[in-house]
Amino acid sequence: MPRGHRRPGVGGALCDRGGRRGAGASGVGAPARGRRLGGNGGGAVIPVREELADLADEQREFTELLSALQDADWRRPSAAAGWTVADQVAHLADTEEVAADTLADGPRAFTKTVPQFATAEDFTAAGCRRGDGLSPGDLTGWWDRAAARTRRLLAERGPEDRVAWGFGMTTETFAAARLMEHWAHGLDIRDALGLPVHETPRLPRIAALGHSTLNYALAVARVQRPQGRTLRLELTARDGTGHVVGPADATDVLRGPLLEWCRVATRRVRGSPNAPNAPNAPSALVAEGALTAEGELAELAVLHARTYL
């Protein structure tokens, strides 16, 4: 059973605050485009239905990752302490079942299932145990069926429909949260196996999620948000494209590579080989100059940002 792993477990943002097209996993095509919404106080305007297409693309890429694994790789430790590669897939399969039942008001809906456990970590560990003894093919099939059902149910909901996940969120935020989960756990596998991590057009969604969930992240860390402070992210992709999230007149600014902020927001900054997920690893990015935090709120964001429960 995984121990001491505090990574995205119950999945995604606790609440919301007010791409590309292509084939997804299981051959699912891109959903139709919908109306356009502004992005979190700044940055580009994103078609809501393309957010569902991005989720399908992320899960298609996760399928490709799994198909490239050798049988022995599934038993190897992932980059998350106490978790094997198989645990990562079992966790995603289990939470996709809960996600789908939440959308369909089924027996394993979030509000019916998660309260049965003392902590989110206990819920996560129980999901991983459901995969014990399953073959790689069975694990992949379990996850793929659950993920396909979630995508189908999301496509049947309006973008502003509420989803009873955490404190509640819209379906568009929920889709971004599921995308984030798959990227983060895929990163755990890639980092452990020494596989390259490519930037994708979907990373800005994760970056924005890290911004919109900051109040929750600070509350979890028992850190009071500085009064009167606002935050803008000025991020740069490897190809030089800039991505801005947050108000233009923000008091605080965090600048740096898009990928590094996404690692910070999902708590996937790897430290030393002896402590790959050390609490001070995000701070090292600032010390090394990878991220520049101007202002108290920006500094707190580097230390405490988290996009999951």
PDB file of C-alpha atoms in Angstrom:
ATOM      1  CA  MET A   1       0.000   0.000   0.000  1.00  0.00           C
ATOM      2  CA  PRO A   2       1.441   3.420  -0.842  1.00  0.00           C
ATOM      3  CA  ARG A   3       2.640   5.291   2.195  1.00  0.00           C
ATOM      4  CA  GLY A   4       3.482   8.889   2.815  1.00  0.00           C
ATOM      5  CA  HIS A   5       2.362   9.931  -0.656  1.00  0.00           C
ATOM      6  CA  ARG A   6       0.469  13.212  -0.618  1.00  0.00           C
ATOM      7  CA  ARG A   7      -0.098  13.716  -4.292  1.00  0.00           C
ATOM      8  CA  PRO A   8      -3.321  14.333  -6.204  1.00  0.00           C
ATOM      9  CA  GLY A   9      -5.549  11.741  -4.600  1.00  0.00           C
ATOM     10  CA  VAL A  10      -9.207  12.640  -4.638  1.00  0.00           C
ATOM     11  CA  GLY A  11      -8.491  14.638  -7.716  1.00  0.00           C
ATOM     12  CA  GLY A  12      -8.171  18.178  -8.828  1.00  0.00           C
ATOM     13  CA  ALA A  13      -9.248  21.548  -7.610  1.00  0.00           C
ATOM     14  CA  LEU A  14     -11.429  21.607  -4.524  1.00  0.00           C
ATOM     15  CA  CYS A  15     -13.611  24.313  -6.006  1.00  0.00           C
ATOM     16  CA  ASP A  16     -13.561  26.781  -8.849  1.00  0.00           C
ATOM     17  CA  ARG A  17     -13.208  30.537  -8.644  1.00  0.00           C
ATOM     18  CA  GLY A  18     -15.261  32.932 -10.202  1.00  0.00           C
ATOM     19  CA  GLY A  19      -6.343  23.875 -27.336  1.00  0.00           C
ATOM     20  CA  ARG A  20      -6.364  21.648 -29.594  1.00  0.00           C
ATOM     21  CA  ARG A  21      -8.733  19.334 -31.451  1.00  0.00           C
ATOM     22  CA  GLY A  22      -7.965  15.689 -32.103  1.00  0.00           C
ATOM     23  CA  ALA A  23      -8.702  12.111 -31.251  1.00  0.00           C
ATOM     24  CA  GLY A  24      -8.748  11.228 -27.588  1.00  0.00           C
ATOM     25  CA  ALA A  25      -8.218   7.979 -25.742  1.00  0.00           C
ATOM     26  CA  SER A  26     -10.323   5.069 -26.980  1.00  0.00           C
ATOM     27  CA  GLY A  27     -10.731   6.835 -30.309  1.00  0.00           C
ATOM     28  CA  VAL A  28     -12.907   9.602 -28.894  1.00  0.00           C
ATOM     29  CA  GLY A  29     -12.916  12.649 -31.141  1.00  0.00           C
ATOM     30  CA  ALA A  30     -12.806  16.265 -30.058  1.00  0.00           C
ATOM     31  CA  PRO A  31     -16.081  17.617 -28.675  1.00  0.00           C
ATOM     32  CA  ALA A  32     -17.855  20.413 -30.479  1.00  0.00           C
ATOM     33  CA  ARG A  33     -16.787  23.922 -29.699  1.00  0.00           C
ATOM     34  CA  GLY A  34     -18.831  25.881 -27.191  1.00  0.00           C
ATOM     35  CA  ARG A  35     -19.089  29.471 -26.060  1.00  0.00           C
ATOM     36  CA  ARG A  36     -15.980  31.314 -24.968  1.00  0.00           C
ATOM     37  CA  LEU A  37     -15.059  32.275 -21.442  1.00  0.00           C
ATOM     38  CA  GLY A  38     -12.346  34.517 -20.047  1.00  0.00           C
ATOM     39  CA  GLY A  39      -9.377  32.888 -18.388  1.00  0.00           C
ATOM     40  CA  ASN A  40      -9.010  33.529 -14.667  1.00  0.00           C
ATOM     41  CA  GLY A  41      -8.608  37.288 -14.800  1.00  0.00           C
ATOM     42  CA  GLY A  42      -6.035  37.306 -17.591  1.00  0.00           C
ATOM     43  CA  GLY A  43      -4.578  35.456 -20.543  1.00  0.00           C
ATOM     44  CA  ALA A  44      -6.216  34.032 -23.637  1.00  0.00           C
ATOM     45  CA  VAL A  45      -9.909  33.267 -23.981  1.00  0.00           C
ATOM     46  CA  ILE A  46     -10.464  29.495 -24.256  1.00  0.00           C
ATOM     47  CA  PRO A  47     -13.410  27.660 -25.859  1.00  0.00           C
ATOM     48  CA  VAL A  48     -15.032  25.554 -23.160  1.00  0.00           C
ATOM     49  CA  ARG A  49     -15.653  22.522 -25.375  1.00  0.00           C
ATOM     50  CA  GLU A  50     -11.984  22.504 -26.322  1.00  0.00           C
ATOM     51  CA  GLU A  51     -11.290  21.875 -22.662  1.00  0.00           C
ATOM     52  CA  LEU A  52     -13.028  18.541 -23.080  1.00  0.00           C
ATOM     53  CA  ALA A  53     -10.958  17.885 -26.198  1.00  0.00           C
ATOM     54  CA  ASP A  54      -7.834  18.650 -24.186  1.00  0.00           C
ATOM     55  CA  LEU A  55      -8.873  16.120 -21.554  1.00  0.00           C
ATOM     56  CA  ALA A  56      -9.295  13.496 -24.270  1.00  0.00           C
ATOM     57  CA  ASP A  57      -5.881  14.388 -25.697  1.00  0.00           C
ATOM     58  CA  GLU A  58      -4.222  14.125 -22.289  1.00  0.00           C
ATOM     59  CA  GLN A  59      -5.761  10.724 -21.714  1.00  0.00           C
ATOM     60  CA  ARG A  60      -4.774   9.589 -25.201  1.00  0.00           C
ATOM     61  CA  GLU A  61      -1.185  10.542 -24.394  1.00  0.00           C
ATOM     62  CA  PHE A  62      -1.451   8.643 -21.106  1.00  0.00           C
ATOM     63  CA  THR A  63      -2.611   5.597 -23.073  1.00  0.00           C
ATOM     64  CA  GLU A  64       0.469   5.889 -25.275  1.00  0.00           C
ATOM     65  CA  LEU A  65       2.674   6.094 -22.191  1.00  0.00           C
ATOM     66  CA  LEU A  66       1.185   2.910 -20.756  1.00  0.00           C
ATOM     67  CA  SER A  67       1.462   1.050 -24.045  1.00  0.00           C
ATOM     68  CA  ALA A  68       5.202   1.789 -24.143  1.00  0.00           C
ATOM     69  CA  LEU A  69       5.854   0.219 -20.720  1.00  0.00           C
ATOM     70  CA  GLN A  70       7.436  -3.191 -20.321  1.00  0.00           C
ATOM     71  CA  ASP A  71       5.827  -5.644 -17.891  1.00  0.00           C
ATOM     72  CA  ALA A  72       8.658  -5.113 -15.394  1.00  0.00           C
ATOM     73  CA  ASP A  73       8.095  -1.340 -15.448  1.00  0.00           C
ATOM     74  CA  TRP A  74       4.692  -1.721 -13.806  1.00  0.00           C
ATOM     75  CA  ARG A  75       6.305  -3.120 -10.661  1.00  0.00           C
ATOM     76  CA  ARG A  76       8.950  -0.424 -10.465  1.00  0.00           C
ATOM     77  CA  PRO A  77       8.724   2.435  -7.959  1.00  0.00           C
ATOM     78  CA  SER A  78       7.298   5.615  -9.419  1.00  0.00           C
ATOM     79  CA  ALA A  79       8.614   9.053  -8.518  1.00  0.00           C
ATOM     80  CA  ALA A  80       5.955   9.276  -5.783  1.00  0.00           C
ATOM     81  CA  ALA A  81       7.300   7.733  -2.590  1.00  0.00           C
ATOM     82  CA  GLY A  82       5.666   4.392  -1.806  1.00  0.00           C
ATOM     83  CA  TRP A  83       3.870   4.093  -5.137  1.00  0.00           C
ATOM     84  CA  THR A  84       4.624   1.690  -7.966  1.00  0.00           C
ATOM     85  CA  VAL A  85       3.752   2.479 -11.562  1.00  0.00           C
ATOM     86  CA  ALA A  86       0.806   0.079 -11.216  1.00  0.00           C
ATOM     87  CA  ASP A  87      -0.415   2.043  -8.183  1.00  0.00           C
ATOM     88  CA  GLN A  88      -0.508   5.201 -10.288  1.00  0.00           C
ATOM     89  CA  VAL A  89      -2.777   3.576 -12.857  1.00  0.00           C
ATOM     90  CA  ALA A  90      -5.017   1.940 -10.246  1.00  0.00           C
ATOM     91  CA  HIS A  91      -5.460   5.284  -8.520  1.00  0.00           C
ATOM     92  CA  LEU A  92      -6.494   6.985 -11.750  1.00  0.00           C
ATOM     93  CA  ALA A  93      -8.859   4.139 -12.646  1.00  0.00           C
ATOM     94  CA  ASP A  94     -10.500   4.284  -9.230  1.00  0.00           C
ATOM     95  CA  THR A  95     -10.898   8.063  -9.217  1.00  0.00           C
ATOM     96  CA  GLU A  96     -12.247   8.030 -12.769  1.00  0.00           C
ATOM     97  CA  GLU A  97     -14.960   5.656 -11.554  1.00  0.00           C
ATOM     98  CA  VAL A  98     -15.767   8.080  -8.750  1.00  0.00           C
ATOM     99  CA  ALA A  99     -15.686  10.987 -11.218  1.00  0.00           C
ATOM    100  CA  ALA A 100     -18.118   9.259 -13.565  1.00  0.00           C
ATOM    101  CA  ASP A 101     -20.479   8.281 -10.753  1.00  0.00           C
ATOM    102  CA  THR A 102     -20.341  11.854  -9.466  1.00  0.00           C
ATOM    103  CA  LEU A 103     -21.525  13.110 -12.850  1.00  0.00           C
ATOM    104  CA  ALA A 104     -24.220  10.405 -13.028  1.00  0.00           C
ATOM    105  CA  ASP A 105     -25.178  10.489  -9.324  1.00  0.00           C
ATOM    106  CA  GLY A 106     -24.149   6.855  -9.093  1.00  0.00           C
ATOM    107  CA  PRO A 107     -23.352   4.749  -6.011  1.00  0.00           C
ATOM    108  CA  ARG A 108     -19.684   5.799  -5.900  1.00  0.00           C
ATOM    109  CA  ALA A 109     -20.278   9.532  -6.263  1.00  0.00           C
ATOM    110  CA  PHE A 110     -17.830  11.792  -4.424  1.00  0.00           C
ATOM    111  CA  THR A 111     -20.277  12.806  -1.702  1.00  0.00           C
ATOM    112  CA  LYS A 112     -21.176   9.165  -1.038  1.00  0.00           C
ATOM    113  CA  THR A 113     -17.714   7.609  -1.211  1.00  0.00           C
ATOM    114  CA  VAL A 114     -15.059   9.968   0.110  1.00  0.00           C
ATOM    115  CA  PRO A 115     -16.743  10.673   3.499  1.00  0.00           C
ATOM    116  CA  GLN A 116     -16.420   6.955   4.288  1.00  0.00           C
ATOM    117  CA  PHE A 117     -12.685   7.490   4.778  1.00  0.00           C
ATOM    118  CA  ALA A 118     -10.951   9.373   7.568  1.00  0.00           C
ATOM    119  CA  THR A 119      -8.657  11.237   5.180  1.00  0.00           C
ATOM    120  CA  ALA A 120      -8.195  11.799   1.462  1.00  0.00           C
ATOM    121  CA  GLU A 121      -5.012   9.746   1.713  1.00  0.00           C
ATOM    122  CA  ASP A 122      -7.004   6.786   3.066  1.00  0.00           C
ATOM    123  CA  PHE A 123      -9.401   7.033   0.133  1.00  0.00           C
ATOM    124  CA  THR A 124      -6.476   7.174  -2.279  1.00  0.00           C
ATOM    125  CA  ALA A 125      -4.743   4.173  -0.706  1.00  0.00           C
ATOM    126  CA  ALA A 126      -7.939   2.112  -0.886  1.00  0.00           C
ATOM    127  CA  GLY A 127      -8.213   2.858  -4.589  1.00  0.00           C
ATOM    128  CA  CYS A 128      -4.647   1.730  -5.168  1.00  0.00           C
ATOM    129  CA  ARG A 129      -5.295  -1.527  -3.333  1.00  0.00           C
ATOM    130  CA  ARG A 130      -8.116  -2.303  -5.772  1.00  0.00           C
ATOM    131  CA  GLY A 131      -5.437  -2.775  -8.389  1.00  0.00           C
ATOM    132  CA  ASP A 132      -3.403  -5.297  -6.408  1.00  0.00           C
ATOM    133  CA  GLY A 133      -2.857  -8.466  -8.420  1.00  0.00           C
ATOM    134  CA  LEU A 134      -4.216  -7.084 -11.692  1.00  0.00           C
ATOM    135  CA  SER A 135      -2.163  -7.533 -14.837  1.00  0.00           C
ATOM    136  CA  PRO A 136      -0.991  -4.490 -16.830  1.00  0.00           C
ATOM    137  CA  GLY A 137      -3.652  -5.253 -19.425  1.00  0.00           C
ATOM    138  CA  ASP A 138      -6.410  -5.453 -16.828  1.00  0.00           C
ATOM    139  CA  LEU A 139      -5.268  -2.239 -15.146  1.00  0.00           C
ATOM    140  CA  THR A 140      -5.166  -0.405 -18.458  1.00  0.00           C
ATOM    141  CA  GLY A 141      -8.599  -1.705 -19.434  1.00  0.00           C
ATOM    142  CA  TRP A 142     -10.096  -0.712 -16.081  1.00  0.00           C
ATOM    143  CA  TRP A 143      -8.734   2.805 -16.368  1.00  0.00           C
ATOM    144  CA  ASP A 144      -9.670   3.200 -20.034  1.00  0.00           C
ATOM    145  CA  ARG A 145     -13.303   2.182 -19.494  1.00  0.00           C
ATOM    146  CA  ALA A 146     -13.694   4.516 -16.519  1.00  0.00           C
ATOM    147  CA  ALA A 147     -12.024   7.438 -18.298  1.00  0.00           C
ATOM    148  CA  ALA A 148     -14.167   6.977 -21.409  1.00  0.00           C
ATOM    149  CA  ARG A 149     -17.325   7.032 -19.291  1.00  0.00           C
ATOM    150  CA  THR A 150     -16.233  10.225 -17.553  1.00  0.00           C
ATOM    151  CA  ARG A 151     -15.563  11.944 -20.876  1.00  0.00           C
ATOM    152  CA  ARG A 152     -18.948  10.885 -22.238  1.00  0.00           C
ATOM    153  CA  LEU A 153     -20.792  12.172 -19.183  1.00  0.00           C
ATOM    154  CA  LEU A 154     -18.872  15.453 -19.220  1.00  0.00           C
ATOM    155  CA  ALA A 155     -19.838  16.001 -22.847  1.00  0.00           C
ATOM    156  CA  GLU A 156     -23.502  15.547 -21.923  1.00  0.00           C
ATOM    157  CA  ARG A 157     -23.351  18.320 -19.317  1.00  0.00           C
ATOM    158  CA  GLY A 158     -23.448  22.047 -19.934  1.00  0.00           C
ATOM    159  CA  PRO A 159     -20.198  23.928 -19.260  1.00  0.00           C
ATOM    160  CA  GLU A 160     -21.719  25.818 -16.340  1.00  0.00           C
ATOM    161  CA  ASP A 161     -23.408  22.802 -14.741  1.00  0.00           C
ATOM    162  CA  ARG A 162     -22.198  22.210 -11.201  1.00  0.00           C
ATOM    163  CA  VAL A 163     -20.331  19.077 -10.184  1.00  0.00           C
ATOM    164  CA  ALA A 164     -20.471  17.966  -6.532  1.00  0.00           C
ATOM    165  CA  TRP A 165     -16.722  17.403  -6.213  1.00  0.00           C
ATOM    166  CA  GLY A 166     -14.995  18.926  -3.214  1.00  0.00           C
ATOM    167  CA  PHE A 167     -16.749  22.206  -2.491  1.00  0.00           C
ATOM    168  CA  GLY A 168     -18.303  22.141  -5.971  1.00  0.00           C
ATOM    169  CA  MET A 169     -17.167  23.326  -9.395  1.00  0.00           C
ATOM    170  CA  THR A 170     -18.353  23.735 -12.967  1.00  0.00           C
ATOM    171  CA  THR A 171     -17.940  20.944 -15.484  1.00  0.00           C
ATOM    172  CA  GLU A 172     -15.286  22.978 -17.299  1.00  0.00           C
ATOM    173  CA  THR A 173     -13.214  23.232 -14.118  1.00  0.00           C
ATOM    174  CA  PHE A 174     -13.811  19.563 -13.406  1.00  0.00           C
ATOM    175  CA  ALA A 175     -12.479  18.649 -16.854  1.00  0.00           C
ATOM    176  CA  ALA A 176      -9.360  20.720 -16.164  1.00  0.00           C
ATOM    177  CA  ALA A 177      -8.949  18.977 -12.812  1.00  0.00           C
ATOM    178  CA  ARG A 178      -9.136  15.534 -14.423  1.00  0.00           C
ATOM    179  CA  LEU A 179      -6.612  16.659 -17.044  1.00  0.00           C
ATOM    180  CA  MET A 180      -4.279  17.837 -14.286  1.00  0.00           C
ATOM    181  CA  GLU A 181      -4.564  14.504 -12.477  1.00  0.00           C
ATOM    182  CA  HIS A 182      -3.514  12.534 -15.524  1.00  0.00           C
ATOM    183  CA  TRP A 183      -0.634  14.858 -16.345  1.00  0.00           C
ATOM    184  CA  ALA A 184       0.661  14.781 -12.766  1.00  0.00           C
ATOM    185  CA  HIS A 185       0.506  11.014 -12.376  1.00  0.00           C
ATOM    186  CA  GLY A 186       1.945  10.543 -15.839  1.00  0.00           C
ATOM    187  CA  LEU A 187       4.794  12.775 -14.693  1.00  0.00           C
ATOM    188  CA  ASP A 188       5.371  10.474 -11.711  1.00  0.00           C
ATOM    189  CA  ILE A 189       5.832   7.613 -14.156  1.00  0.00           C
ATOM    190  CA  ARG A 190       7.978   9.525 -16.642  1.00  0.00           C
ATOM    191  CA  ASP A 191      10.288  10.928 -13.990  1.00  0.00           C
ATOM    192  CA  ALA A 192      10.818   7.510 -12.421  1.00  0.00           C
ATOM    193  CA  LEU A 193      11.601   5.807 -15.726  1.00  0.00           C
ATOM    194  CA  GLY A 194      13.756   8.629 -17.040  1.00  0.00           C
ATOM    195  CA  LEU A 195      11.378   9.397 -19.903  1.00  0.00           C
ATOM    196  CA  PRO A 196      11.318  12.863 -21.486  1.00  0.00           C
ATOM    197  CA  VAL A 197       8.710  15.378 -20.364  1.00  0.00           C
ATOM    198  CA  HIS A 198       7.387  17.404 -23.270  1.00  0.00           C
ATOM    199  CA  GLU A 199       5.447  20.631 -23.003  1.00  0.00           C
ATOM    200  CA  THR A 200       1.986  20.337 -24.480  1.00  0.00           C
ATOM    201  CA  PRO A 201      -0.630  22.946 -25.417  1.00  0.00           C
ATOM    202  CA  ARG A 202      -2.580  21.737 -22.376  1.00  0.00           C
ATOM    203  CA  LEU A 203      -0.165  23.001 -19.728  1.00  0.00           C
ATOM    204  CA  PRO A 204      -1.717  26.504 -19.548  1.00  0.00           C
ATOM    205  CA  ARG A 205      -4.859  24.904 -18.128  1.00  0.00           C
ATOM    206  CA  ILE A 206      -2.846  23.356 -15.309  1.00  0.00           C
ATOM    207  CA  ALA A 207      -1.042  26.643 -14.741  1.00  0.00           C
ATOM    208  CA  ALA A 208      -4.359  28.483 -14.444  1.00  0.00           C
ATOM    209  CA  LEU A 209      -5.697  25.822 -12.078  1.00  0.00           C
ATOM    210  CA  GLY A 210      -2.685  26.398  -9.835  1.00  0.00           C
ATOM    211  CA  HIS A 211      -3.598  30.080  -9.715  1.00  0.00           C
ATOM    212  CA  SER A 212      -7.328  29.634  -9.070  1.00  0.00           C
ATOM    213  CA  THR A 213      -6.807  27.107  -6.246  1.00  0.00           C
ATOM    214  CA  LEU A 214      -4.277  29.197  -4.322  1.00  0.00           C
ATOM    215  CA  ASN A 215      -6.720  30.240  -1.585  1.00  0.00           C
ATOM    216  CA  TYR A 216      -7.501  26.594  -0.901  1.00  0.00           C
ATOM    217  CA  ALA A 217      -3.814  25.652  -0.953  1.00  0.00           C
ATOM    218  CA  LEU A 218      -2.968  28.300   1.627  1.00  0.00           C
ATOM    219  CA  ALA A 219      -5.850  27.154   3.829  1.00  0.00           C
ATOM    220  CA  VAL A 220      -4.579  23.569   3.731  1.00  0.00           C
ATOM    221  CA  ALA A 221      -1.116  24.820   4.682  1.00  0.00           C
ATOM    222  CA  ARG A 222      -2.673  26.868   7.515  1.00  0.00           C
ATOM    223  CA  VAL A 223      -1.163  30.012   6.058  1.00  0.00           C
ATOM    224  CA  GLN A 224      -3.171  33.227   6.000  1.00  0.00           C
ATOM    225  CA  ARG A 225      -3.359  34.968   2.653  1.00  0.00           C
ATOM    226  CA  PRO A 226      -1.809  38.434   2.913  1.00  0.00           C
ATOM    227  CA  GLN A 227      -4.523  41.063   2.857  1.00  0.00           C
ATOM    228  CA  GLY A 228      -4.759  43.226  -0.223  1.00  0.00           C
ATOM    229  CA  ARG A 229      -2.364  41.077  -2.259  1.00  0.00           C
ATOM    230  CA  THR A 230      -3.161  39.722  -5.717  1.00  0.00           C
ATOM    231  CA  LEU A 231      -1.086  37.500  -7.973  1.00  0.00           C
ATOM    232  CA  ARG A 232      -0.243  37.447 -11.656  1.00  0.00           C
ATOM    233  CA  LEU A 233       1.643  34.605 -13.322  1.00  0.00           C
ATOM    234  CA  GLU A 234       3.924  35.509 -16.225  1.00  0.00           C
ATOM    235  CA  LEU A 235       5.023  32.179 -17.641  1.00  0.00           C
ATOM    236  CA  THR A 236       7.054  31.274 -20.705  1.00  0.00           C
ATOM    237  CA  ALA A 237       6.881  28.046 -22.693  1.00  0.00           C
ATOM    238  CA  ARG A 238      10.000  26.488 -24.166  1.00  0.00           C
ATOM    239  CA  ASP A 239       9.099  27.860 -27.592  1.00  0.00           C
ATOM    240  CA  GLY A 240       9.029  31.385 -26.185  1.00  0.00           C
ATOM    241  CA  THR A 241       5.251  31.717 -26.016  1.00  0.00           C
ATOM    242  CA  GLY A 242       4.085  33.778 -23.059  1.00  0.00           C
ATOM    243  CA  HIS A 243       1.162  32.807 -20.833  1.00  0.00           C
ATOM    244  CA  VAL A 244      -0.324  35.299 -18.382  1.00  0.00           C
ATOM    245  CA  VAL A 245      -2.806  34.407 -15.645  1.00  0.00           C
ATOM    246  CA  GLY A 246      -4.174  36.948 -13.202  1.00  0.00           C
ATOM    247  CA  PRO A 247      -4.983  40.663 -13.134  1.00  0.00           C
ATOM    248  CA  ALA A 248      -2.790  43.171 -14.943  1.00  0.00           C
ATOM    249  CA  ASP A 249      -2.623  45.354 -11.826  1.00  0.00           C
ATOM    250  CA  ALA A 250      -1.655  42.524  -9.450  1.00  0.00           C
ATOM    251  CA  THR A 251       0.506  43.480  -6.489  1.00  0.00           C
ATOM    252  CA  ASP A 252       2.627  40.323  -6.805  1.00  0.00           C
ATOM    253  CA  VAL A 253       4.148  38.613  -9.829  1.00  0.00           C
ATOM    254  CA  LEU A 254       5.594  35.147 -10.312  1.00  0.00           C
ATOM    255  CA  ARG A 255       7.710  34.700 -13.447  1.00  0.00           C
ATOM    256  CA  GLY A 256       9.364  31.665 -14.945  1.00  0.00           C
ATOM    257  CA  PRO A 257       9.028  28.610 -17.168  1.00  0.00           C
ATOM    258  CA  LEU A 258       5.523  27.276 -17.720  1.00  0.00           C
ATOM    259  CA  LEU A 259       6.571  23.692 -17.006  1.00  0.00           C
ATOM    260  CA  GLU A 260       8.263  24.570 -13.718  1.00  0.00           C
ATOM    261  CA  TRP A 261       5.169  26.343 -12.402  1.00  0.00           C
ATOM    262  CA  CYS A 262       3.028  23.352 -13.364  1.00  0.00           C
ATOM    263  CA  ARG A 263       5.416  21.118 -11.414  1.00  0.00           C
ATOM    264  CA  VAL A 264       5.132  23.462  -8.431  1.00  0.00           C
ATOM    265  CA  ALA A 265       1.331  23.619  -8.625  1.00  0.00           C
ATOM    266  CA  THR A 266       1.030  19.821  -8.703  1.00  0.00           C
ATOM    267  CA  ARG A 267       3.819  19.338  -6.110  1.00  0.00           C
ATOM    268  CA  ARG A 268       5.978  17.506  -8.635  1.00  0.00           C
ATOM    269  CA  VAL A 269       9.238  19.369  -8.102  1.00  0.00           C
ATOM    270  CA  ARG A 270      11.915  16.743  -7.685  1.00  0.00           C
ATOM    271  CA  GLY A 271      14.656  17.466  -5.168  1.00  0.00           C
ATOM    272  CA  SER A 272      17.763  15.466  -4.415  1.00  0.00           C
ATOM    273  CA  PRO A 273      17.934  11.749  -5.287  1.00  0.00           C
ATOM    274  CA  ASN A 274      17.558  10.968  -1.578  1.00  0.00           C
ATOM    275  CA  ALA A 275      14.501  13.170  -1.166  1.00  0.00           C
ATOM    276  CA  PRO A 276      12.867  13.586  -4.587  1.00  0.00           C
ATOM    277  CA  ASN A 277       9.761  15.279  -3.194  1.00  0.00           C
ATOM    278  CA  ALA A 278      11.387  17.236  -0.376  1.00  0.00           C
ATOM    279  CA  PRO A 279       9.251  20.110   0.953  1.00  0.00           C
ATOM    280  CA  ASN A 280      11.997  22.630   0.139  1.00  0.00           C
ATOM    281  CA  ALA A 281      12.289  21.520  -3.494  1.00  0.00           C
ATOM    282  CA  PRO A 282      10.012  24.315  -4.844  1.00  0.00           C
ATOM    283  CA  SER A 283      12.057  26.926  -2.979  1.00  0.00           C
ATOM    284  CA  ALA A 284      15.142  25.624  -4.747  1.00  0.00           C
ATOM    285  CA  LEU A 285      13.622  26.729  -8.051  1.00  0.00           C
ATOM    286  CA  VAL A 286      13.592  30.297  -6.768  1.00  0.00           C
ATOM    287  CA  ALA A 287      17.103  30.009  -5.372  1.00  0.00           C
ATOM    288  CA  GLU A 288      18.321  28.657  -8.716  1.00  0.00           C
ATOM    289  CA  GLY A 289      16.603  31.454 -10.601  1.00  0.00           C
ATOM    290  CA  ALA A 290      14.146  29.216 -12.471  1.00  0.00           C
ATOM    291  CA  LEU A 291      11.224  31.058 -10.883  1.00  0.00           C
ATOM    292  CA  THR A 292      11.159  34.673  -9.744  1.00  0.00           C
ATOM    293  CA  ALA A 293       8.699  35.556  -6.991  1.00  0.00           C
ATOM    294  CA  GLU A 294       8.045  39.259  -6.424  1.00  0.00           C
ATOM    295  CA  GLY A 295       5.913  39.875  -3.367  1.00  0.00           C
ATOM    296  CA  GLU A 296       4.776  37.922  -0.329  1.00  0.00           C
ATOM    297  CA  LEU A 297       1.858  36.203  -2.062  1.00  0.00           C
ATOM    298  CA  ALA A 298       4.082  35.098  -4.943  1.00  0.00           C
ATOM    299  CA  GLU A 299       6.547  33.610  -2.474  1.00  0.00           C
ATOM    300  CA  LEU A 300       3.744  31.771  -0.678  1.00  0.00           C
ATOM    301  CA  ALA A 301       2.480  30.440  -4.002  1.00  0.00           C
ATOM    302  CA  VAL A 302       5.837  28.807  -4.685  1.00  0.00           C
ATOM    303  CA  LEU A 303       5.841  27.202  -1.251  1.00  0.00           C
ATOM    304  CA  HIS A 304       2.240  26.049  -0.966  1.00  0.00           C
ATOM    305  CA  ALA A 305       0.451  25.889  -4.340  1.00  0.00           C
ATOM    306  CA  ARG A 306      -1.446  22.636  -4.883  1.00  0.00           C
ATOM    307  CA  THR A 307      -4.108  21.793  -7.423  1.00  0.00           C
ATOM    308  CA  TYR A 308      -5.559  18.762  -5.660  1.00  0.00           C
ATOM    309  CA  LEU A 309      -7.439  17.882  -2.487  1.00  0.00           C
TER     310      LEU A 309
END
